[in-house]
mmCIF file of C-alpha atoms in Angstrom:
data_model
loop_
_atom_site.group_PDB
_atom_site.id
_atom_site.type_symbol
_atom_site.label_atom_id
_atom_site.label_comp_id
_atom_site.label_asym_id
_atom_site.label_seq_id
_atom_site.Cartn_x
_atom_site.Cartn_y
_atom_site.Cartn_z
ATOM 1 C CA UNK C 1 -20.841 -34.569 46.152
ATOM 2 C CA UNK C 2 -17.228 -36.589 46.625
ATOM 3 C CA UNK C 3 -18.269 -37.530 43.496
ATOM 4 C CA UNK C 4 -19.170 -35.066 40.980
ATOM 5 C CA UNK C 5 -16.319 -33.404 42.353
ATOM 6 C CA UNK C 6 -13.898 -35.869 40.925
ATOM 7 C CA UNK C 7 -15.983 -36.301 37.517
ATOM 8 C CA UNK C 8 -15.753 -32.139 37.264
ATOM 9 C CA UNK C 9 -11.430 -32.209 38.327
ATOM 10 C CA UNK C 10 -11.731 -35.185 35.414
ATOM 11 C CA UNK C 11 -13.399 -33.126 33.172
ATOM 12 C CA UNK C 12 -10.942 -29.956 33.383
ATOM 13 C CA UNK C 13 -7.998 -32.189 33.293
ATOM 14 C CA UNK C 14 -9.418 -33.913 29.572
ATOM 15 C CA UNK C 15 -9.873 -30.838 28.462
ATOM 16 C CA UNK C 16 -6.925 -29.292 29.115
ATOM 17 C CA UNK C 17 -5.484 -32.505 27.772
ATOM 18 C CA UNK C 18 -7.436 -31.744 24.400
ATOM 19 C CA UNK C 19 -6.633 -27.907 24.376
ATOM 20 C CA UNK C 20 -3.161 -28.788 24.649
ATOM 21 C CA UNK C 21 -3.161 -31.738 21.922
ATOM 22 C CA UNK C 22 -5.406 -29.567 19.743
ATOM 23 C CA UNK C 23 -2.570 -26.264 20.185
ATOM 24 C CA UNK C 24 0.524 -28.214 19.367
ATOM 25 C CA UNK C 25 -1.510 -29.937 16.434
ATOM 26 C CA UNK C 26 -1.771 -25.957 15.229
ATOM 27 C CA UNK C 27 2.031 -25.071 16.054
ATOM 28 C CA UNK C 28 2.886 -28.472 13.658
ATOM 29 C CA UNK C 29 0.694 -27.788 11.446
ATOM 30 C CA UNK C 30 2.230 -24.028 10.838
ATOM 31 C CA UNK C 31 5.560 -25.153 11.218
ATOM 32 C CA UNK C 32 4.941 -27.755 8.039
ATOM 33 C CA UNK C 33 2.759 -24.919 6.303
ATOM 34 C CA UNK C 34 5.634 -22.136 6.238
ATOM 35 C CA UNK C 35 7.788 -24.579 4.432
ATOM 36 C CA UNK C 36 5.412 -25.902 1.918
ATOM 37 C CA UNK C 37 3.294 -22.080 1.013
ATOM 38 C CA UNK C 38 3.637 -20.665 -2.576
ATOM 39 C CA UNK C 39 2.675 -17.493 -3.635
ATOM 40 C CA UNK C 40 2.497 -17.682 -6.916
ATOM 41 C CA UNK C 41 5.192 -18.190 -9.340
ATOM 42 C CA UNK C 42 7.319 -14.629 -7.441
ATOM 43 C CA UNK C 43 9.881 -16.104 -5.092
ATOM 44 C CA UNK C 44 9.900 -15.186 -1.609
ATOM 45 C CA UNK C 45 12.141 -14.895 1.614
ATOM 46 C CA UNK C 46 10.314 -15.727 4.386
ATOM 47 C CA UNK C 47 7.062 -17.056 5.209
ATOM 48 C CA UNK C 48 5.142 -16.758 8.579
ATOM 49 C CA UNK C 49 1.578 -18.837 8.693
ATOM 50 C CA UNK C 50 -1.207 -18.185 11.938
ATOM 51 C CA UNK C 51 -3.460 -20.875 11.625
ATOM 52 C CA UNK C 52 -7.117 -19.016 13.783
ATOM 53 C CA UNK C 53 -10.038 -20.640 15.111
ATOM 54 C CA UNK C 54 -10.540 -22.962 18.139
ATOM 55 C CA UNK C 55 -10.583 -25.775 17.922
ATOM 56 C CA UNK C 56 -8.114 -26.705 15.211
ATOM 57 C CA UNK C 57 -8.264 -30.617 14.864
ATOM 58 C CA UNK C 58 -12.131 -30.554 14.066
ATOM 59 C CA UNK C 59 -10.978 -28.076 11.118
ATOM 60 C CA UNK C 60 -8.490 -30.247 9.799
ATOM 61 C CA UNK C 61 -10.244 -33.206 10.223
ATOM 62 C CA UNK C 62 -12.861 -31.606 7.786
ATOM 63 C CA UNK C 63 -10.218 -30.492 5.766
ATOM 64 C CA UNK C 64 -11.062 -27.048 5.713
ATOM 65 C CA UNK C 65 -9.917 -24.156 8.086
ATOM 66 C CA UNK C 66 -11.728 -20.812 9.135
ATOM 67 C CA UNK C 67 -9.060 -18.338 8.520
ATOM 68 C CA UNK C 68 -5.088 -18.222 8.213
ATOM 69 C CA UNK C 69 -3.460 -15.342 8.190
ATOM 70 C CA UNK C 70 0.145 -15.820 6.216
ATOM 71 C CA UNK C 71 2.621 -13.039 5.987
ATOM 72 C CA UNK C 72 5.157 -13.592 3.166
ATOM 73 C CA UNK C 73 8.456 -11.571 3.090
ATOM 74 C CA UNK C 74 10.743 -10.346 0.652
ATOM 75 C CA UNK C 75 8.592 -11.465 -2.765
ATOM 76 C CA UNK C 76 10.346 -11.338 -5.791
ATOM 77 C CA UNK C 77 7.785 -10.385 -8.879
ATOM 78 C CA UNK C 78 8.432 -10.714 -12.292
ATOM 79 C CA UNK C 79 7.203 -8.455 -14.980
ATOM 80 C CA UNK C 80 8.197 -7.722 -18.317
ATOM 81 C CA UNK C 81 11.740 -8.636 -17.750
ATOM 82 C CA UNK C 82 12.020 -6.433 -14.446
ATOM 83 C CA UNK C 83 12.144 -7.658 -11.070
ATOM 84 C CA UNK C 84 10.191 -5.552 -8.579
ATOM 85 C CA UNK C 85 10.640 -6.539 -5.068
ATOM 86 C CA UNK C 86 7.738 -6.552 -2.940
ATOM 87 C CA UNK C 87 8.904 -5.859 1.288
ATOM 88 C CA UNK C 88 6.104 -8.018 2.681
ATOM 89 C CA UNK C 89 2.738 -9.410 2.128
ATOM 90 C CA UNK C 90 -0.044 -9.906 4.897
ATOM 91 C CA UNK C 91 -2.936 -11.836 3.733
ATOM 92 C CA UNK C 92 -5.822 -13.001 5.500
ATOM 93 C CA UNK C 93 -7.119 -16.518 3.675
ATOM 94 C CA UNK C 94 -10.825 -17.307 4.893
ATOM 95 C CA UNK C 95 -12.073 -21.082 4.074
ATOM 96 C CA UNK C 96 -9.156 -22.698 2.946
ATOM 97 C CA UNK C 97 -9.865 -26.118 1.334
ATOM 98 C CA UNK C 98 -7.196 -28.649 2.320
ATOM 99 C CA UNK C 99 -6.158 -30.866 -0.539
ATOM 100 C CA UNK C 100 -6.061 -35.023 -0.376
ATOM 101 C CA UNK C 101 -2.997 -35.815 1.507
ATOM 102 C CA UNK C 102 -2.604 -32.204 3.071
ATOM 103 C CA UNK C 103 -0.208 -31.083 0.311
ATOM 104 C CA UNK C 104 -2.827 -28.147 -1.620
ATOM 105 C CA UNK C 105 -4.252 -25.794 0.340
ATOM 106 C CA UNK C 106 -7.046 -23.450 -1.630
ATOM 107 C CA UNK C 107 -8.461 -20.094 -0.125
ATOM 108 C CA UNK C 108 -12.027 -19.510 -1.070
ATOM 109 C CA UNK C 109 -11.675 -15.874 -0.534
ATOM 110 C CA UNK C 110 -8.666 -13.732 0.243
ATOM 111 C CA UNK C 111 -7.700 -10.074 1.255
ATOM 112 C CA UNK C 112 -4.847 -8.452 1.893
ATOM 113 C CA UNK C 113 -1.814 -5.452 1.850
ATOM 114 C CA UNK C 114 1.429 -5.969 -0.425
ATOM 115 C CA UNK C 115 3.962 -2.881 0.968
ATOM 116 C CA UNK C 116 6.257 -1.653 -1.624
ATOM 117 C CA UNK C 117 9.743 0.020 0.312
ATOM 118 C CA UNK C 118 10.980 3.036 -0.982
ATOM 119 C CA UNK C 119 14.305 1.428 -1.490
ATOM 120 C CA UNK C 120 12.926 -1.528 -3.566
ATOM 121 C CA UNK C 121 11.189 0.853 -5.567
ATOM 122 C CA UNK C 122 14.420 2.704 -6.034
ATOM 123 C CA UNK C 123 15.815 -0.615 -7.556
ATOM 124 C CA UNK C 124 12.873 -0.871 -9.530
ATOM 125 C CA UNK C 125 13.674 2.440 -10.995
ATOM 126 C CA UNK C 126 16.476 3.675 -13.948
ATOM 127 C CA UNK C 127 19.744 3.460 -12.720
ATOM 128 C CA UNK C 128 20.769 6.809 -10.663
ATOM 129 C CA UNK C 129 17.104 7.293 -10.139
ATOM 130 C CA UNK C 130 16.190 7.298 -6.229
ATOM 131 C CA UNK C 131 12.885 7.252 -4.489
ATOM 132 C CA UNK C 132 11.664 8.367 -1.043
ATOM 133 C CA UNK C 133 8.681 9.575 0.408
ATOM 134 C CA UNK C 134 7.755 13.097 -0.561
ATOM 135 C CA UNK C 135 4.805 13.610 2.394
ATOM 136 C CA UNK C 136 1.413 14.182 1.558
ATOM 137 C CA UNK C 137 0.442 11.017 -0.466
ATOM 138 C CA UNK C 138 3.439 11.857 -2.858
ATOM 139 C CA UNK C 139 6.907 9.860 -3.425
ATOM 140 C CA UNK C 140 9.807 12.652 -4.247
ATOM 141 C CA UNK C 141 12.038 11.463 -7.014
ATOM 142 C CA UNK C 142 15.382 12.522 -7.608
ATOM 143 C CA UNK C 143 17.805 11.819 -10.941
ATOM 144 C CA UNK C 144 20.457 12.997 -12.993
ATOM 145 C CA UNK C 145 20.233 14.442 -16.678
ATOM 146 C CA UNK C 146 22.762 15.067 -19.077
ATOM 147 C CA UNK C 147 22.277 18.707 -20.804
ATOM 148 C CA UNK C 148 23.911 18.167 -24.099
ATOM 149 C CA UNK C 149 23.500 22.177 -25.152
ATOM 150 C CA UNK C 150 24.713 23.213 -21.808
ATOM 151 C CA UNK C 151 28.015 20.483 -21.957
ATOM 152 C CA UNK C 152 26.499 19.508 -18.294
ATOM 153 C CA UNK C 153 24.780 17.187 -15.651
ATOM 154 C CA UNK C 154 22.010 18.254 -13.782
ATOM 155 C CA UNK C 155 20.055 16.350 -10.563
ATOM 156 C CA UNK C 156 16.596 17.296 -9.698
ATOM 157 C CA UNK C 157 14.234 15.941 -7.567
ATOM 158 C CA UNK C 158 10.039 16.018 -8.236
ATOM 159 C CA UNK C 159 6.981 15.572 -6.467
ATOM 160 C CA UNK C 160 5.497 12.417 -7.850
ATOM 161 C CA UNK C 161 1.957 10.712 -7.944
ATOM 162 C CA UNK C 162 1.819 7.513 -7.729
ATOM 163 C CA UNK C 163 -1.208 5.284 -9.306
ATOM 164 C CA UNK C 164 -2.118 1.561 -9.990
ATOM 165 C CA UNK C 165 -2.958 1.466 -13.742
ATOM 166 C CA UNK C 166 -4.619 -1.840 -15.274
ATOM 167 C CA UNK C 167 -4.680 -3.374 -11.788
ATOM 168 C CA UNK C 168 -1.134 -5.049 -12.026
ATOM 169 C CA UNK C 169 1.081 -1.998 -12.553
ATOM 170 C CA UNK C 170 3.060 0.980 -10.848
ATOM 171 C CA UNK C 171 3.060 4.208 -12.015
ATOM 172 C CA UNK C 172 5.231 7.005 -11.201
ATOM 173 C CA UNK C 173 4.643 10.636 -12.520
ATOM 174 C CA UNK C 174 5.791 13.672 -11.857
ATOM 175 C CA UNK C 175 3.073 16.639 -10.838
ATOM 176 C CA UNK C 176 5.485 19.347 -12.314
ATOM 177 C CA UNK C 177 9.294 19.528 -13.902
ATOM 178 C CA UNK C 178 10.213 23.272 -14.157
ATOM 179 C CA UNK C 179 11.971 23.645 -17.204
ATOM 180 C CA UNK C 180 14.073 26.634 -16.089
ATOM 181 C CA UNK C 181 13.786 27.941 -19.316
ATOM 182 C CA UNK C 182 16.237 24.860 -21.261
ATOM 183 C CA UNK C 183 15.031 23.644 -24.282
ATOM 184 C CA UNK C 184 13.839 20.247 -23.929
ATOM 185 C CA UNK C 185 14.938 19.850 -19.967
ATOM 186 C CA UNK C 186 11.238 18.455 -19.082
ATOM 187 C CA UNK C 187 11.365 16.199 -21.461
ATOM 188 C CA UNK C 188 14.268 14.594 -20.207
ATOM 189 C CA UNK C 189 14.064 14.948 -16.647
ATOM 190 C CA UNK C 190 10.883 12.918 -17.147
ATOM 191 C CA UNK C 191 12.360 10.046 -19.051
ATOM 192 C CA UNK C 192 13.915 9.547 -15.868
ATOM 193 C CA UNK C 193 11.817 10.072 -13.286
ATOM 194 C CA UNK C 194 8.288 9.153 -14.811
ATOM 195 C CA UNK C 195 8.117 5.311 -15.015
ATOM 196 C CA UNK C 196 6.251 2.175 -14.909
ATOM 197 C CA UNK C 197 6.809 -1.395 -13.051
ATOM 198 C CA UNK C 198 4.350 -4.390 -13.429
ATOM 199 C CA UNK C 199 3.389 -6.526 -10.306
ATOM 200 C CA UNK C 200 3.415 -10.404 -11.838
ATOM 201 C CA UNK C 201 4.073 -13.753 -10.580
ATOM 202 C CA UNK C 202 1.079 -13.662 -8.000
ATOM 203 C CA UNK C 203 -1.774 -15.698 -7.479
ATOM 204 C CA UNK C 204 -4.586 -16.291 -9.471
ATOM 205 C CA UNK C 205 -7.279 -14.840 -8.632
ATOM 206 C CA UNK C 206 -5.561 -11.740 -7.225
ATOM 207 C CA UNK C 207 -5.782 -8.539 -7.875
ATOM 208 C CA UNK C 208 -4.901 -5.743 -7.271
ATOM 209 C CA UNK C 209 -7.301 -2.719 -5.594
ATOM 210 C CA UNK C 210 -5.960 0.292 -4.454
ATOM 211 C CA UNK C 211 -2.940 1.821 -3.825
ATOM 212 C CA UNK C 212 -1.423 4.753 -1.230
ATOM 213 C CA UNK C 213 2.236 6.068 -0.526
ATOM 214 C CA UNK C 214 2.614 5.879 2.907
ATOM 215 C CA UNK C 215 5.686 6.906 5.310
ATOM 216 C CA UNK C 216 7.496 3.220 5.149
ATOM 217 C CA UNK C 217 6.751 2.667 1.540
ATOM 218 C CA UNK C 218 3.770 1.906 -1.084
ATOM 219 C CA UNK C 219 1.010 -0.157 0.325
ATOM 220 C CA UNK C 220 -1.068 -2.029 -1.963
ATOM 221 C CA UNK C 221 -4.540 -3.599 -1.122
ATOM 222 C CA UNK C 222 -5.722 -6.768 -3.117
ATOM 223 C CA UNK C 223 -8.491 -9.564 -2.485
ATOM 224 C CA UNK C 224 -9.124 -12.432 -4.251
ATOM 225 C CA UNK C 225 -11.398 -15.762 -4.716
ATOM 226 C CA UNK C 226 -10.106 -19.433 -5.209
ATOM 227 C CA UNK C 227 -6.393 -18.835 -4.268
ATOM 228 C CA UNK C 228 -4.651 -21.418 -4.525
ATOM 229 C CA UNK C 229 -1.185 -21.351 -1.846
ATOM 230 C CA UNK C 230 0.378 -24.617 -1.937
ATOM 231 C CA UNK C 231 1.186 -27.556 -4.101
#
């Protein structure tokens, strides 16, 4: 009995040896990981990676990982010569091939939310254009117009829709302008407030799903296959 008693203390204390080995191998390995992840060709702020599953070093020995969950902050995205700034993206990567020497990682399949804040879409927008959540599922828009025939300036504010057309771009459009009886006034108030922005500089393999206007901002769900995060 002495005996199996000291092979079972032995036994604990290896494998809290290993557990402990095998969790600082995952806090290194996420430490090197948030320096080295790409997102595509947008730049980004910040980059958190959460390396899951138990136990780690028999993942990485096999060079491929159950699931990593990466949140990327503060995404610069490039399209047709306008920047649109994306708040934060939260992905969740699911069998991510590790290249030869660790320095490519690969997800084989990929889902996700991109969020959208009100005031990045405000910068996204004509100048002395601002957006902010209208309630409902709509974003309330307010600009300025110049009224030639009336020799004045006049600010209005709309209820908006807001829909993701061709999978990789934003668009804003008013449900109604009253035109007050002005020649022409709809016309113009939309030129200000009905646009369009263009998510690029993400991932291959990404797309786009669905989007929804949402208290803190637009939130954008996208998936993916064969994502490739790091090179």
């Amino acid at each position: 009995m002495r005996a199996l008693r000291i092979l079972l203390i032995i036994a604990v204390v290896l494998g809290g040896v290993f557990v402990a080995v095998d969790r600082a191998a995952v806090y290194f390995a996420e430490s090197e990981a948030e320096g080295r992840v790409t997102f595509g060709e947008a730049e980004a702020g910040s980059t958190d990676v959460s390396i899951k599953g138990f136990p780690f070093l028999t993942q990485v020995t096999g060079r491929e990982l159950d699931r990593v969950d990466v949140t990327v902050k503060d995404v610069r995205a490039d399209a047709a010569g306008r920047t649109v700034r994306i708040s934060e993206i939260r992905a969740q990567l699911r069998e991510v091939t590790l290249g030869a020497g660790y320095t490519s990682a690969t997800a084989s399949r990929a889902t996700g939310t991109a969020v959208i804040s009100y005031a990045a879409l405000t910068e996204a927008a004509d100048e002395g254009v601002t957006v902010a959540y209208g309630g409902d599922g709509k974003v309330k828009v307010t600009g300025s117009v110049q009224i030639p025939l009336l020799g004045k300036t006049l600010t209005r504010s709309v209820l908006s829709t807001v829909t993701l057309v061709d999978g990789d771009t934003v668009k804003v459009h008013a449900d109604e302008v009253p035109g007050e009886g002005i020649p022409g006034l709809e016309d113009l108030v939309r030129k200000k407030t009905d646009f369009e922005r263009g998510i690029g500089g993400l991932p291959e393999g990404l797309e786009l799903e669905k989007i929804e206007v949402a208290p803190g901002g637009l939130e954008i769900s996208m998936s993916g296959a064969d994502i490739h995060l790091a090179g």
